[in-house]
mmCIF file of C-alpha atoms and ligand atoms in Angstrom:
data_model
loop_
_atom_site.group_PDB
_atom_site.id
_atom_site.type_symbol
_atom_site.label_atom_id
_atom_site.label_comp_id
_atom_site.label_asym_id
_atom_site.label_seq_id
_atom_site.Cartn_x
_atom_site.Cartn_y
_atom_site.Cartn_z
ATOM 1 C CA UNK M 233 -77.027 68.769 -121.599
ATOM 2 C CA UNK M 234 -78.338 71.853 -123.224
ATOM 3 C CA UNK M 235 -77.630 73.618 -126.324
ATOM 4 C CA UNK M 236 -75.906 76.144 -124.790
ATOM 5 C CA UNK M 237 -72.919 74.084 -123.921
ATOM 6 C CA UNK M 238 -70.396 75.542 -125.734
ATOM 7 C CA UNK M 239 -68.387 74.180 -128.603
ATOM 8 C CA UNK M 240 -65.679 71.768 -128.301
ATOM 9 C CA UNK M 241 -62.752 71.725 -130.089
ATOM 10 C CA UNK M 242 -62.923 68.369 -132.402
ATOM 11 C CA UNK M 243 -60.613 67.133 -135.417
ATOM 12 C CA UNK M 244 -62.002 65.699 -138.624
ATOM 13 C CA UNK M 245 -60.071 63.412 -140.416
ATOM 14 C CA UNK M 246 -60.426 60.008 -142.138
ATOM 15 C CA UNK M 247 -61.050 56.543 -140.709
ATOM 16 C CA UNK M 248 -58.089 54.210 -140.474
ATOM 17 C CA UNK M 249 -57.650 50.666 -139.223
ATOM 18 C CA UNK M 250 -56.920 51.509 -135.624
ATOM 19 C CA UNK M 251 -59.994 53.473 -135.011
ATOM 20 C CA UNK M 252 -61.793 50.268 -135.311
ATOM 21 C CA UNK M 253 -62.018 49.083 -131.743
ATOM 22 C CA UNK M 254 -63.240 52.943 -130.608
ATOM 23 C CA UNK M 255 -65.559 53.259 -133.462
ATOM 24 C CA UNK M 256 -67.306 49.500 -132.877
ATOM 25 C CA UNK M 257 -67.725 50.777 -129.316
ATOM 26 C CA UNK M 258 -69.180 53.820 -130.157
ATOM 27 C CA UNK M 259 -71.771 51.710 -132.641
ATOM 28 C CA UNK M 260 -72.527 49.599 -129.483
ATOM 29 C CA UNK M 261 -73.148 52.460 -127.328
ATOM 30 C CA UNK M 262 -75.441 54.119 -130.143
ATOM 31 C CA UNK M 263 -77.402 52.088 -131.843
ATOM 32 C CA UNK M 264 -79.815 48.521 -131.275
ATOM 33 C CA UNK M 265 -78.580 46.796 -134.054
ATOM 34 C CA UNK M 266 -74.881 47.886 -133.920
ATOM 35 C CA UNK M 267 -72.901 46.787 -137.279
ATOM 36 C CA UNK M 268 -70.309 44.097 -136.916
ATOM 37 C CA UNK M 269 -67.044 44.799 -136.953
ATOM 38 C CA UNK M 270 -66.432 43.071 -140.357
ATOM 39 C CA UNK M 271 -68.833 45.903 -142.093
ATOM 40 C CA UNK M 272 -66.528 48.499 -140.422
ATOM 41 C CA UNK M 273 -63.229 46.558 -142.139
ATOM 42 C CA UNK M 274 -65.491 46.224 -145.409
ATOM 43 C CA UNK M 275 -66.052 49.820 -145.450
ATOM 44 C CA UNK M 276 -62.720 51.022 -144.961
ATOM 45 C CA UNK M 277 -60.340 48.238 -146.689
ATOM 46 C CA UNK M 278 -62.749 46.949 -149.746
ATOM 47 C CA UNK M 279 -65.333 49.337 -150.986
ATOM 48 C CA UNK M 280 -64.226 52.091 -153.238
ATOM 49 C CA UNK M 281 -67.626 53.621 -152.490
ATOM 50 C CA UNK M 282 -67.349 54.209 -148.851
ATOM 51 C CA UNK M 283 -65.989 57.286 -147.092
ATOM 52 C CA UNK M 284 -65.324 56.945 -143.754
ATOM 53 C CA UNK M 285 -64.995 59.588 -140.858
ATOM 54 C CA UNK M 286 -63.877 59.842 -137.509
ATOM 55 C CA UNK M 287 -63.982 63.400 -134.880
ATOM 56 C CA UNK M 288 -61.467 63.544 -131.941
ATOM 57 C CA UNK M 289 -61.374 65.702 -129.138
ATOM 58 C CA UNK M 290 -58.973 68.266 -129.715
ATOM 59 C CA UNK M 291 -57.436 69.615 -126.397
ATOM 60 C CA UNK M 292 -53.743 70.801 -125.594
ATOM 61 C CA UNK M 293 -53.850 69.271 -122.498
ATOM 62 C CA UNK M 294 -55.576 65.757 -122.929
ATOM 63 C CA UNK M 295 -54.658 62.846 -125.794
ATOM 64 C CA UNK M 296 -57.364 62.636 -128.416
ATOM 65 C CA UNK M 297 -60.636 60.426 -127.749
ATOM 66 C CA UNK M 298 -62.982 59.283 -130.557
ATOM 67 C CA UNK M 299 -66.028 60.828 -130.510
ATOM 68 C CA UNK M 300 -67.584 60.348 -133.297
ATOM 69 C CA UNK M 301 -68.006 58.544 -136.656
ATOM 70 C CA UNK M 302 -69.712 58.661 -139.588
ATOM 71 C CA UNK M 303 -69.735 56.514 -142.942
ATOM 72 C CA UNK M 304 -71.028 58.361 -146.149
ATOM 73 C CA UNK M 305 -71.696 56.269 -149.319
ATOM 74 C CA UNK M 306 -71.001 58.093 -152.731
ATOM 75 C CA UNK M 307 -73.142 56.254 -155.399
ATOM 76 C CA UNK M 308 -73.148 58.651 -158.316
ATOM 77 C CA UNK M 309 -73.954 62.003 -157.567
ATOM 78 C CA UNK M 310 -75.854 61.076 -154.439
ATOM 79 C CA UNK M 311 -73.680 60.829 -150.849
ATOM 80 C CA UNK M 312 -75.521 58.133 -148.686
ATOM 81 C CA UNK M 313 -75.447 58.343 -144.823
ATOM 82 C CA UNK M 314 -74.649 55.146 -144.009
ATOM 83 C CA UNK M 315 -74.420 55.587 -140.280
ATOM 84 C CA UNK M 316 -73.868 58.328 -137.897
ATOM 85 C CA UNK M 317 -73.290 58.274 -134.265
ATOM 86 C CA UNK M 318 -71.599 60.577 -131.193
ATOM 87 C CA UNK M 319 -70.765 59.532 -127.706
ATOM 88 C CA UNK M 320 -73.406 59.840 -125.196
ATOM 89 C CA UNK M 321 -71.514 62.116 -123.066
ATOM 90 C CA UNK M 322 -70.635 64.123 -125.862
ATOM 91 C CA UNK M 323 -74.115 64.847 -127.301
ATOM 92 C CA UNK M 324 -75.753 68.151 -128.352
ATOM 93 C CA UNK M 325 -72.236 69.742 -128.649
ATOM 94 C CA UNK M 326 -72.953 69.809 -132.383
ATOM 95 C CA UNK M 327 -70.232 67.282 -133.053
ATOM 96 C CA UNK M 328 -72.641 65.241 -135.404
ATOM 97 C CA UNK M 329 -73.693 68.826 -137.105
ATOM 98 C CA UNK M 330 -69.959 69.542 -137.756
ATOM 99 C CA UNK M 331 -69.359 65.743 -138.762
ATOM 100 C CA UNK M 332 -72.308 65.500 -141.112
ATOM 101 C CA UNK M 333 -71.100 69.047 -142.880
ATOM 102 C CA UNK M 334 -68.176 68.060 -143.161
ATOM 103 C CA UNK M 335 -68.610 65.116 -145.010
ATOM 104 C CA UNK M 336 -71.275 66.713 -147.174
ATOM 105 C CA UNK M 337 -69.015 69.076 -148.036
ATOM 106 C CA UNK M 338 -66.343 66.275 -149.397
ATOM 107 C CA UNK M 339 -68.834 64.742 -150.735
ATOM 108 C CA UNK M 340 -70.071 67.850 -152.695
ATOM 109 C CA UNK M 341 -66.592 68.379 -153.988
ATOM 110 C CA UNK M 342 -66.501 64.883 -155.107
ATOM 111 C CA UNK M 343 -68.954 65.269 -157.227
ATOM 112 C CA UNK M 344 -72.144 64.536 -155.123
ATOM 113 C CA UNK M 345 -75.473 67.265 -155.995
ATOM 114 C CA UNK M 346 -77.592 65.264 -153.573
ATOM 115 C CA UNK M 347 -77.714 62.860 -150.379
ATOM 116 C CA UNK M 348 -80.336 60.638 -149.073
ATOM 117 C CA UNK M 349 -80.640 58.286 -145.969
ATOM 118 C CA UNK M 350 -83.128 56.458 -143.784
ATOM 119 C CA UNK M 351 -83.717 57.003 -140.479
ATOM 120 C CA UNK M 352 -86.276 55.501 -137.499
ATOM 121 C CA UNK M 353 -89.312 57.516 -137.552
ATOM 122 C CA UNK M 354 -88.755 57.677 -133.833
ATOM 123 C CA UNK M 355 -84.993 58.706 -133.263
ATOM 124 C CA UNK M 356 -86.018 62.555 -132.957
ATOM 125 C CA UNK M 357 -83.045 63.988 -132.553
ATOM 126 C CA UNK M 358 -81.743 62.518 -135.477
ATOM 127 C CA UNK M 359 -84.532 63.859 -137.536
ATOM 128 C CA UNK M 360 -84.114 67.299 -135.908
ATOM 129 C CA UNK M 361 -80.827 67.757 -136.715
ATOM 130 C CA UNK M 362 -81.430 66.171 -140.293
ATOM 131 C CA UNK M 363 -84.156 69.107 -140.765
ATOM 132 C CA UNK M 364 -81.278 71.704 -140.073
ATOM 133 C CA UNK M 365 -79.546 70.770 -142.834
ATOM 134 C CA UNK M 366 -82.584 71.068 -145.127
ATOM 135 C CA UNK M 367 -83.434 67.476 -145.444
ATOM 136 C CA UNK M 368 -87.254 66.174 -146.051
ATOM 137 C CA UNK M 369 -89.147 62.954 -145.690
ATOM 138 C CA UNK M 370 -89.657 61.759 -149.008
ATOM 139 C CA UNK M 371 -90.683 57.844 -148.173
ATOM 140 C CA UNK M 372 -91.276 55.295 -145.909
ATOM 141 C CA UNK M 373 -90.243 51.875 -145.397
ATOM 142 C CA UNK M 374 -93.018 50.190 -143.565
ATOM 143 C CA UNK M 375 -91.522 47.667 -140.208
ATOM 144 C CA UNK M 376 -88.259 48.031 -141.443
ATOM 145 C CA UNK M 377 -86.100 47.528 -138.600
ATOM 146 C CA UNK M 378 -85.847 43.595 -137.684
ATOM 147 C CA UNK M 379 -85.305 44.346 -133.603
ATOM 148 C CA UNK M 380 -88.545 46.251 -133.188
ATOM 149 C CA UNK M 381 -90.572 46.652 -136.587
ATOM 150 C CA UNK M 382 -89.812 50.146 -136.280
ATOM 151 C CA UNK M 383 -90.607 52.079 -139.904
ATOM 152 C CA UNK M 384 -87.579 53.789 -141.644
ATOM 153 C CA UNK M 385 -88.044 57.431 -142.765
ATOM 154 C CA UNK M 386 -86.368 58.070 -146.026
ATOM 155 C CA UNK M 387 -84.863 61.504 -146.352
ATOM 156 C CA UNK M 388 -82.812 63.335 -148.919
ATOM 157 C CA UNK M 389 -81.586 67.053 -149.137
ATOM 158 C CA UNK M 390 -81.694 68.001 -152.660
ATOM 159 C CA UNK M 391 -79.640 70.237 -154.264
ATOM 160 C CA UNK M 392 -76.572 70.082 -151.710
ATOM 161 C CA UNK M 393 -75.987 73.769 -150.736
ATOM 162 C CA UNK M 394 -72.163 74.381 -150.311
ATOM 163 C CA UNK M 395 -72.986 77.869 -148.863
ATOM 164 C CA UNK M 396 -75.240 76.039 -146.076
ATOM 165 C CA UNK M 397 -72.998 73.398 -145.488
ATOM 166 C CA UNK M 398 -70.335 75.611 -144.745
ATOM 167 C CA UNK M 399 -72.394 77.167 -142.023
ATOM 168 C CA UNK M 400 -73.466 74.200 -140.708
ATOM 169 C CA UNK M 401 -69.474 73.202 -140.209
HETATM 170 C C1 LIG Y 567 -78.298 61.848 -133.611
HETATM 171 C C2 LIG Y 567 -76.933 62.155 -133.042
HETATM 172 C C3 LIG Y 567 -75.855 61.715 -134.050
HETATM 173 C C4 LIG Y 567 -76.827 63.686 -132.829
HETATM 174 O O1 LIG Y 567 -75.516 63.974 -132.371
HETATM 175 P P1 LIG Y 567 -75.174 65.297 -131.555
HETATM 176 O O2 LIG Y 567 -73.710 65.567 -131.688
HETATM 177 O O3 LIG Y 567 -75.725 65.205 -130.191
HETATM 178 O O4 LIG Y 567 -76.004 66.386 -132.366
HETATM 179 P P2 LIG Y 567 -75.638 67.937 -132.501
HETATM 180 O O5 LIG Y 567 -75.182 68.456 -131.174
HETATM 181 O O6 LIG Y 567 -74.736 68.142 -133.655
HETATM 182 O O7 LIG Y 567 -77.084 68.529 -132.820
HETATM 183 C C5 LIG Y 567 -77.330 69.408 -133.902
HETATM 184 C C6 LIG Y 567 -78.813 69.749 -133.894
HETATM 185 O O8 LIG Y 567 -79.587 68.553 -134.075
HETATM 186 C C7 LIG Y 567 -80.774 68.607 -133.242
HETATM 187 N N1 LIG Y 567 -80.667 67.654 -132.129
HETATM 188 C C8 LIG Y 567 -79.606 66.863 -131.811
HETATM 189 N N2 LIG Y 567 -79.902 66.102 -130.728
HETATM 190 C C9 LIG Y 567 -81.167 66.423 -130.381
HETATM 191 C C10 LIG Y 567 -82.027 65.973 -129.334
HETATM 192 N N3 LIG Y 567 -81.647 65.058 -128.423
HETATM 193 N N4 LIG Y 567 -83.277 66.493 -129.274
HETATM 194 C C11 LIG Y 567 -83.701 67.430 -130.174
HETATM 195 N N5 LIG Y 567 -82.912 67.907 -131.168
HETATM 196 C C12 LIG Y 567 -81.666 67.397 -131.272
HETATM 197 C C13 LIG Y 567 -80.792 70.020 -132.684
HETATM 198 O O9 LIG Y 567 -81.414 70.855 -133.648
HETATM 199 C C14 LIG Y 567 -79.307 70.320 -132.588
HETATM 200 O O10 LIG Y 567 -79.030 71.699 -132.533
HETATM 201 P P3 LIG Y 567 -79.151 72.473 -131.099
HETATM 202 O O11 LIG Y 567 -78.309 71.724 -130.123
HETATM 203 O O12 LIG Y 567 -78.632 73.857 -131.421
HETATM 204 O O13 LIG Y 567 -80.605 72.463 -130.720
HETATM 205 C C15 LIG Y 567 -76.706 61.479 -131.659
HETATM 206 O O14 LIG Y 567 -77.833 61.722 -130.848
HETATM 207 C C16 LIG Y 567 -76.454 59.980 -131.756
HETATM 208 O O15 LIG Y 567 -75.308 59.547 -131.909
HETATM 209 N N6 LIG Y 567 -77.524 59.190 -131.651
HETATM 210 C C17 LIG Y 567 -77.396 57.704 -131.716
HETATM 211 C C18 LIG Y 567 -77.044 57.249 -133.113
HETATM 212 C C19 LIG Y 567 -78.076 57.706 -134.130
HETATM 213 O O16 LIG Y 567 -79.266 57.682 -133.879
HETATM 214 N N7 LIG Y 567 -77.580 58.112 -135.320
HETATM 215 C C20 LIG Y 567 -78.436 58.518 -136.414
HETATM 216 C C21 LIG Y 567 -78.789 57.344 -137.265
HETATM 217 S S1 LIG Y 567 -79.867 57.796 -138.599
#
């Protein structure tokens, strides 16, 4: 898929209880060390911390799928991307772009200035899209994935830049 597919119509709105199934699928699909489902239920039901977001298609003529999910940790005035992921099949539709503004945004209007996260050094489209937003390597956590020893790239996008974000949406 190329990044002229045009946009799709999604929905933003919060995580709730019955998303879990779709959303640990999703995780499966997405990542190599998927969280379990009790870190989904932690997130939502127990810490005051967490925000959690889903994105549905958003089509007159079909019932809403899950597409997309993201968890943002607000510790201070710094929102944490906890985890990200889209669907395979609906990649570079800019779902994650609109996802990840979004929650900046809320974040932002929460009370967050800044975020940070951590990221493989080799999941490159993760990075790109990262960049967009204005985020820069600031560390690196040497072999810190368990499955593979991979290193985690620690990025943060300081200040947050409504105006930016808003573009980004
Ligand atoms: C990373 C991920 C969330 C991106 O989701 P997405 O909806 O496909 O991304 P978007 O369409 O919003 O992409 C926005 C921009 O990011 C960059 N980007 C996204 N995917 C890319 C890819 N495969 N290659 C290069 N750049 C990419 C591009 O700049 C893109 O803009 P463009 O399409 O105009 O070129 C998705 O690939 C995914 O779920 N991966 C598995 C889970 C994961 O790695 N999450 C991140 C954990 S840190």
């Amino acid at each position: 898929m190329t990044s002229t597919q045009p946009t799709l119509p999604i929905q933003i709105r919060s995580m709730c209880r019955e998303d879990l199934p779709a959303v640990i699928a999703l995780d499966q699909h997405s990542f190599s060390l998927p969280w379990p489902e009790s870190s989904y239920k932690y997130e939502l039901e127990v810490n005051e911390l967490s925000r959690c977001w889903v994105a549905e298609t958003s089509t007159p003529d079909r019932p809403a799928t899950l597409v997309a999910m993201i968890v943002i940790w607000l510790i201070v005035d710094e929102a944490h991307v906890a985890t990200i992921a889209v669907h395979p099949e609906y990649r570079r539709q800019k779902i994650a772009q609109r996802l990840l503004a979004h929650a900046l945004i809320d974040a932002y209007h929460t009370g967050a200035v800044r975020s940070f996260l951590e990221v493989r050094r080799g999941n490159e489209p993760a990075i790109r899209m990262y960049e967009r937003f204005g985020y820069r390597e600031v560390g690196v956590r040497k072999k810190y994935y368990q499955d593979n020893g991979e290193d985690a790239v620690l990025m943060d996008l300081d200040p947050l830049d409504l105006k930016r974000l808003l573009n980004l949406q």
